[in-house]
Amino acid sequence: MYEKALILRHDDFFATEWTVPEIESDKDYGIIEIDESKKIFTNNKLNEFRLNRYEEYKKLGFPKWKRSRLNGFDPLPFISKFNTLTSENLKSLNDLDDEGIEILNDMDFDGSHRKFLLMSDIFFNNGFYLKTEKNQKNDVYTTESIIDNKNPLYDLGIINLAENSKATLIRFVKSNGNSSKISSLRGKLNENSELTLINLNLFENDISTDNIFFDIGENAKLTIYDINIGGKVTAPHIVVRMAAKKGNVNIYPYYLTQDEEIIDMFYLIRYYAPETFGHILGHGVLMDSSRVVFRGNLDIKKGAKEADAGEQDFNLILSEKARVMAYPSLYVDENDVTAGHAASIGSIEEDQLYYMMTRGYSKNEAKKEIAAGIFEPSIEFISKYNTKLAGELRDVIQKRFDREFSDS
Amino acid sequence: MKDVNEINYEDLMINQSKFDFRNEAKYAYKTPPGLNEKVIREISEAKNEPKWMLEHRLQAFKIFENYHEPHFGVDIRKLDLSKIVAYMKPDAKKSNSWEDVPEEIKDTFEKLGIPEAERKALAGVGAQYDSEVVYQHIQKELNDLGIVFLDMETAVKEYPDLVKEYFMKLVPSHNHRYAALHGALWSGGSFLYVPKGVKVPLPLQAYFRMNNPGMSQLEHTLIIADEGSEVEFIEGCSAPFYNVTNLHAGMVEIYVKKGAKMKYSTIQNWSKNTYNLNTKRAIVDEDGSMEWVSGSLGSFKTMLYPMTILRGKGAKNSSVTLTYAGPNQHLDTGSKVFHLAPYTSSIVNARSISIGGGWAFYRGWVKIGENAKGAKSSVECNALMLDNKSKSDTVPLIEVFTDDADVGHEAKIGRISEEQIYYLMSRGLSEIDAKNMIVRGFIEPLVKELPLEYALELNKLINLEVESSIG
């Protein structure tokens, strides 16, 4: 089952689709890197999967993204094994069973760009298999990775939630600068299961893309906190397919950019089944000459009667040179639905500032508190599961705002 | 009580056949199908154009030949330009009296209600039949105020300096493939100049009718509202249905000078064999105001995004649009507003109705530039899907390049809710009346902006065709 990111057709009508230009890279990976990866991931079926994918991979170039200022991609030297701190309850990819392989083979999609998706599918130097048992309680799984220019991360994740089980996964990536992270993550949520996913990315001058695809079973629930701080180019790409009735999805993107950083987000919830619920609620702050592209897509297919689709995106701009591009799109083939989206872009309201200043804050302190306050719900949410990582997030945000408002 | 799910939604569709009458295919002259330099020279020669305009056409054609198709919008791969007739001169002389218009053509416009509208309350009318204007008239007292209202060909000859200064400067040929095509083949359209401080008391109207199969209509409308002036312009279009493709690739360029006010209303009702690839753009100077009122009801496929460039401090834009996509229609429409100066403001209220399998696609673009400090923009999109065979999409682009702006966007898509109908029926309305009232309420923002008392044709379309067809 291939889940295409955009389906622009209706009966006999088609709409024109943009094709992203591609650039070949002299430093592209090949068989040597596959062999290196195979030394640590020895699962035969997994190796078969990646070799099949390689046939397509080698024909593709890297994307040229105009808005994200990404002009091709030169991968850093490959390392065969990435040292990630992984919680003991998380399985290795070498333990991937037939169900896991089936998820990999069945759940195919475009990713932020097909080349990037296949790159992590083929050359992964890190990964995990999260599988729950029926009626399993809410275990918390964690991966913590630190990337630098000698440690590019290629991550492959598979999630398989059994019926009536519940799990929380925290994926934490921190950068020491000038590195890259390319990931692919596929998750299947079976009937009545529930997953909370926290993606916590604290980037410096890195290129990163998370390629994530979830399949939501009947009455299953998915909550995603997708938190991206900084990065030279950060391009999360999350697709959720709700093919069974009463699926429930909430995605909360949080983002913060400074200097010349760029975050280019793509979120898609596709509703195929009746009574599905899927909402996106984004919050972000921009500073300096940074830019944010927010692409939120809600796609309701025929038959998704009584689907509830909503999207909101709030942006706070703290610099006259920062740029926000918001594209909240809504595609509807079924009329018996509730569907809406909203976006707002602006600066700190004078009334808010005035109120804070009457409480004794200087103007800059007030701005800092208001801006930092936007991230508090995400920090509070993470702290329910991992106070250390919540603290890391708070520190990074604080440091960034301290620098921005250093004259206070 | 009848179940609301049993309502026949076909009752709600516009009956296009009322506009599907056609007269015998008569013309004085036409170019052979297809596009080439010879055709362009023939058009220019037939119009006895000055050399500079021929050069403009040839240069545009070169651009067209090397331009790619748009990377977005409706699929136009089946639009075979080699079969399109670029120029079809009507079998009529240009006239400023209805009496002198040939009988068949007069009959067409009589059926559309144009002369009646003019008599009742228009300041002037331009009526184009196929490739050229056959009737152009403005009230004498408006002429005396210095208002110039001419067909474009006459304006090229009588006001060459003014036309040269503004013609395709706002939408140059290299802007996109169909702007280049327009630059090469344009024919007909209106030229309107309103002098400084003059407030035109009544609207002016241009009406475009395509009568013949396989032809293209590429009229050019150029409006200059000089400083402090005020003017309203109404545009209507229709065509009978043929089984071959027709192409409409008109262009509207509007210059709103300092403190001027311009309102431009359009009802597009091309038949369902027409590709409507139209370009409309306005540029607004300091404290100027531009209003677009736009109803897109007809055509097979449409790509139309009226654009306003707010380049002067305090300039304003308002766009109220309705798109109606019925069976076998794909309408890709939207509003574009670029804020390039401080304290500019814009309001976009876009509505669409899709029915009978039609596809209504809203594609908007609001851009707040680096210098647009204090800019405000509000965009609202509402879509009504009247059945479950149709499709409705909204893809707004919101780009903000400054920290001192206030931009909001909201969109909603859905059907007429059963609760709404039950509520109205519980208050004594019949089910049809309830539905009628809801649809009428939905299109109210557009209808209230239209000068219905002046333009019977528009009244027919919006009031009779949409609302009364419910019954």
Short mmCIF file of N, CA and C in Angstrom, two decimals, chain A residues 8-11 13-18 67 302 305 317 319-320 322-337 339-347, chain B residues 70-75 300-301 328-330 357 359 370 373 385 387-389 391-403 405 407-413 415:
data_model
loop_
_atom_site.label_atom_id
_atom_site.label_comp_id
_atom_site.label_asym_id
_atom_site.label_seq_id
_atom_site.Cartn_x
_atom_site.Cartn_y
_atom_site.Cartn_z
N LEU A 8 -4.12 14.57 -6.19
CA LEU A 8 -4.86 15.69 -6.78
C LEU A 8 -5.66 15.21 -7.98
N ARG A 9 -6.68 14.44 -7.70
CA ARG A 9 -7.57 14.03 -8.79
C ARG A 9 -8.99 13.84 -8.24
N HIS A 10 -9.94 13.94 -9.16
CA HIS A 10 -11.33 13.76 -8.78
C HIS A 10 -12.06 13.22 -10.01
N ASP A 11 -12.54 11.99 -9.93
CA ASP A 11 -13.16 11.32 -11.08
C ASP A 11 -12.22 11.41 -12.29
N PHE A 13 -11.02 14.13 -13.54
CA PHE A 13 -10.21 15.35 -13.50
C PHE A 13 -8.90 15.12 -12.75
N PHE A 14 -7.86 15.75 -13.25
CA PHE A 14 -6.57 15.73 -12.56
C PHE A 14 -6.11 17.17 -12.38
N ALA A 15 -5.38 17.38 -11.32
CA ALA A 15 -4.75 18.68 -11.17
C ALA A 15 -3.24 18.50 -11.40
N THR A 16 -2.62 19.57 -11.81
CA THR A 16 -1.19 19.51 -12.11
C THR A 16 -0.40 19.38 -10.81
N GLU A 17 0.54 18.46 -10.82
CA GLU A 17 1.37 18.28 -9.62
C GLU A 17 2.80 18.71 -9.91
N TRP A 18 3.38 19.35 -8.94
CA TRP A 18 4.75 19.85 -9.06
C TRP A 18 5.73 18.69 -8.86
N ARG A 67 12.25 26.56 -1.23
CA ARG A 67 11.90 27.29 -0.01
C ARG A 67 12.80 26.93 1.16
N LYS A 302 -13.82 9.98 0.31
CA LYS A 302 -15.22 9.59 0.29
C LYS A 302 -15.44 8.38 1.20
N LYS A 305 -17.45 9.34 6.57
CA LYS A 305 -18.60 10.09 7.08
C LYS A 305 -18.40 10.46 8.55
N ILE A 317 6.40 36.02 15.28
CA ILE A 317 7.63 36.48 14.63
C ILE A 317 8.29 37.54 15.50
N SER A 319 11.40 38.92 14.73
CA SER A 319 12.41 39.67 13.98
C SER A 319 11.82 40.12 12.66
N GLU A 320 12.18 41.33 12.26
CA GLU A 320 11.64 41.83 11.00
C GLU A 320 12.21 41.09 9.79
N ALA A 322 12.66 37.67 9.80
CA ALA A 322 12.19 36.29 9.79
C ALA A 322 11.03 36.14 8.79
N ARG A 323 10.83 34.90 8.32
CA ARG A 323 9.79 34.68 7.32
C ARG A 323 8.97 33.44 7.65
N VAL A 324 7.67 33.60 7.58
CA VAL A 324 6.78 32.46 7.80
C VAL A 324 5.98 32.20 6.53
N MET A 325 5.95 30.96 6.14
CA MET A 325 5.10 30.56 5.02
C MET A 325 4.18 29.44 5.51
N ALA A 326 2.92 29.72 5.60
CA ALA A 326 1.97 28.74 6.12
C ALA A 326 1.03 28.30 5.01
N TYR A 327 0.93 27.00 4.83
CA TYR A 327 0.06 26.45 3.79
C TYR A 327 -0.88 25.42 4.42
N PRO A 328 -1.92 25.88 5.05
CA PRO A 328 -2.86 24.93 5.68
C PRO A 328 -3.90 24.44 4.67
N SER A 329 -3.73 23.26 4.15
CA SER A 329 -4.57 22.81 3.04
C SER A 329 -5.62 21.80 3.49
N LEU A 330 -6.74 21.86 2.79
CA LEU A 330 -7.87 21.02 3.14
C LEU A 330 -8.43 20.41 1.86
N TYR A 331 -8.46 19.08 1.81
CA TYR A 331 -8.97 18.39 0.61
C TYR A 331 -10.17 17.53 1.05
N VAL A 332 -11.31 17.76 0.43
CA VAL A 332 -12.52 17.09 0.93
C VAL A 332 -13.30 16.42 -0.20
N ASP A 333 -13.49 15.11 -0.08
CA ASP A 333 -14.29 14.34 -1.05
C ASP A 333 -15.61 13.87 -0.45
N GLU A 334 -15.81 14.14 0.81
CA GLU A 334 -16.99 13.63 1.52
C GLU A 334 -17.67 14.82 2.19
N ASN A 335 -18.98 14.96 1.98
CA ASN A 335 -19.58 16.20 2.49
C ASN A 335 -20.15 16.07 3.90
N ASP A 336 -20.26 14.84 4.38
CA ASP A 336 -20.81 14.68 5.72
C ASP A 336 -19.69 14.71 6.76
N VAL A 337 -19.04 15.86 6.85
CA VAL A 337 -17.86 15.97 7.72
C VAL A 337 -17.83 17.33 8.41
N ALA A 339 -14.95 20.00 8.84
CA ALA A 339 -13.59 20.24 8.38
C ALA A 339 -13.28 21.72 8.39
N GLY A 340 -12.16 22.06 8.98
CA GLY A 340 -11.79 23.47 9.00
C GLY A 340 -10.33 23.65 9.31
N HIS A 341 -9.81 24.79 8.93
CA HIS A 341 -8.44 25.10 9.31
C HIS A 341 -8.30 26.59 9.56
N ALA A 342 -7.28 26.92 10.30
CA ALA A 342 -7.04 28.32 10.61
C ALA A 342 -5.55 28.52 10.80
N ALA A 343 -5.10 29.71 10.51
CA ALA A 343 -3.69 30.03 10.73
C ALA A 343 -3.60 31.48 11.14
N SER A 344 -2.68 31.79 11.99
CA SER A 344 -2.45 33.19 12.31
C SER A 344 -0.95 33.45 12.42
N ILE A 345 -0.57 34.61 11.95
CA ILE A 345 0.84 34.97 11.97
C ILE A 345 0.91 36.41 12.46
N GLY A 346 1.72 36.64 13.46
CA GLY A 346 1.82 38.00 13.95
C GLY A 346 2.93 38.16 14.96
N SER A 347 3.00 39.34 15.52
CA SER A 347 4.01 39.64 16.53
C SER A 347 3.35 39.64 17.91
N PRO B 70 1.81 25.81 -16.80
CA PRO B 70 1.86 26.08 -15.36
C PRO B 70 2.14 24.80 -14.56
N HIS B 71 2.86 24.96 -13.46
CA HIS B 71 3.19 23.80 -12.62
C HIS B 71 2.08 23.49 -11.61
N PHE B 72 0.97 24.13 -11.75
CA PHE B 72 -0.12 23.93 -10.79
C PHE B 72 -1.44 24.09 -11.54
N GLY B 73 -2.53 23.87 -10.82
CA GLY B 73 -3.84 24.16 -11.38
C GLY B 73 -4.44 23.00 -12.15
N VAL B 74 -5.38 23.34 -13.03
CA VAL B 74 -6.10 22.30 -13.76
C VAL B 74 -5.20 21.66 -14.81
N ASP B 75 -5.53 20.45 -15.17
CA ASP B 75 -4.78 19.74 -16.20
C ASP B 75 -5.22 20.26 -17.57
N PHE B 300 -15.51 24.75 -18.48
CA PHE B 300 -15.12 23.36 -18.26
C PHE B 300 -14.02 23.34 -17.20
N LYS B 301 -12.98 24.09 -17.45
CA LYS B 301 -11.91 24.23 -16.47
C LYS B 301 -11.52 25.70 -16.38
N ASN B 328 -19.08 17.98 -14.29
CA ASN B 328 -18.03 18.09 -15.31
C ASN B 328 -17.35 19.45 -15.32
N GLN B 329 -17.19 20.03 -14.16
CA GLN B 329 -16.47 21.30 -14.06
C GLN B 329 -15.35 21.20 -13.02
N HIS B 330 -14.20 21.70 -13.38
CA HIS B 330 -13.07 21.81 -12.44
C HIS B 330 -12.64 23.27 -12.41
N GLY B 357 -20.82 16.40 -8.75
CA GLY B 357 -19.50 15.89 -9.13
C GLY B 357 -18.50 16.97 -9.48
N TRP B 359 -15.74 20.02 -9.09
CA TRP B 359 -14.54 20.16 -8.24
C TRP B 359 -14.21 21.64 -8.08
N GLU B 370 8.50 42.63 3.12
CA GLU B 370 9.38 43.15 4.17
C GLU B 370 9.03 44.59 4.56
N LYS B 373 5.06 47.09 6.98
CA LYS B 373 4.87 47.22 8.43
C LYS B 373 3.41 47.60 8.74
N MET B 385 -20.55 21.74 0.04
CA MET B 385 -20.64 20.60 -0.87
C MET B 385 -22.07 20.10 -0.81
N ASP B 387 -23.58 17.73 -2.46
CA ASP B 387 -23.81 16.29 -2.55
C ASP B 387 -22.51 15.56 -2.31
N ASN B 388 -22.59 14.25 -2.40
CA ASN B 388 -21.42 13.46 -2.04
C ASN B 388 -20.63 13.00 -3.26
N LYS B 389 -20.95 13.57 -4.42
CA LYS B 389 -20.18 13.22 -5.62
C LYS B 389 -19.12 14.28 -5.90
N LYS B 391 -16.28 17.55 -5.00
CA LYS B 391 -15.02 17.69 -4.24
C LYS B 391 -14.74 19.16 -4.01
N SER B 392 -14.21 19.42 -2.84
CA SER B 392 -13.91 20.81 -2.50
C SER B 392 -12.58 20.87 -1.76
N ASP B 393 -11.67 21.68 -2.26
CA ASP B 393 -10.35 21.79 -1.64
C ASP B 393 -10.00 23.25 -1.40
N THR B 394 -9.24 23.49 -0.37
CA THR B 394 -8.70 24.84 -0.17
C THR B 394 -7.21 24.74 0.09
N VAL B 395 -6.44 25.48 -0.67
CA VAL B 395 -4.99 25.52 -0.49
C VAL B 395 -4.55 26.98 -0.45
N PRO B 396 -4.56 27.56 0.71
CA PRO B 396 -4.12 28.95 0.81
C PRO B 396 -2.62 29.04 1.08
N LEU B 397 -1.99 30.00 0.50
CA LEU B 397 -0.58 30.26 0.79
C LEU B 397 -0.52 31.57 1.57
N ILE B 398 0.07 31.49 2.74
CA ILE B 398 0.16 32.70 3.57
C ILE B 398 1.63 32.92 3.85
N GLU B 399 2.17 34.02 3.36
CA GLU B 399 3.60 34.26 3.52
C GLU B 399 3.82 35.62 4.17
N VAL B 400 4.51 35.60 5.28
CA VAL B 400 4.71 36.83 6.03
C VAL B 400 6.20 37.06 6.21
N PHE B 401 6.67 38.19 5.70
CA PHE B 401 8.11 38.48 5.71
C PHE B 401 8.43 39.70 6.58
N THR B 402 7.61 39.96 7.57
CA THR B 402 7.90 41.04 8.50
C THR B 402 7.35 40.67 9.87
N ASP B 403 7.87 41.32 10.90
CA ASP B 403 7.41 40.98 12.25
C ASP B 403 6.24 41.86 12.69
N ALA B 405 2.97 42.50 11.46
CA ALA B 405 1.80 42.26 10.61
C ALA B 405 0.81 41.40 11.37
N VAL B 407 -1.99 38.65 10.42
CA VAL B 407 -2.57 37.88 9.33
C VAL B 407 -3.37 36.72 9.89
N GLY B 408 -4.59 36.60 9.46
CA GLY B 408 -5.43 35.50 9.92
C GLY B 408 -6.08 34.80 8.76
N HIS B 409 -6.29 33.51 8.93
CA HIS B 409 -6.92 32.74 7.87
C HIS B 409 -7.85 31.70 8.50
N GLU B 410 -9.00 31.52 7.90
CA GLU B 410 -9.91 30.48 8.37
C GLU B 410 -10.59 29.83 7.19
N ALA B 411 -10.82 28.55 7.29
CA ALA B 411 -11.54 27.85 6.21
C ALA B 411 -12.45 26.80 6.80
N LYS B 412 -13.58 26.61 6.14
CA LYS B 412 -14.53 25.57 6.57
C LYS B 412 -15.13 24.93 5.33
N ILE B 413 -15.25 23.62 5.38
CA ILE B 413 -15.89 22.91 4.27
C ILE B 413 -16.95 21.97 4.85
N ARG B 415 -21.38 20.37 4.36
CA ARG B 415 -22.64 20.34 3.64
C ARG B 415 -23.66 21.19 4.39
#
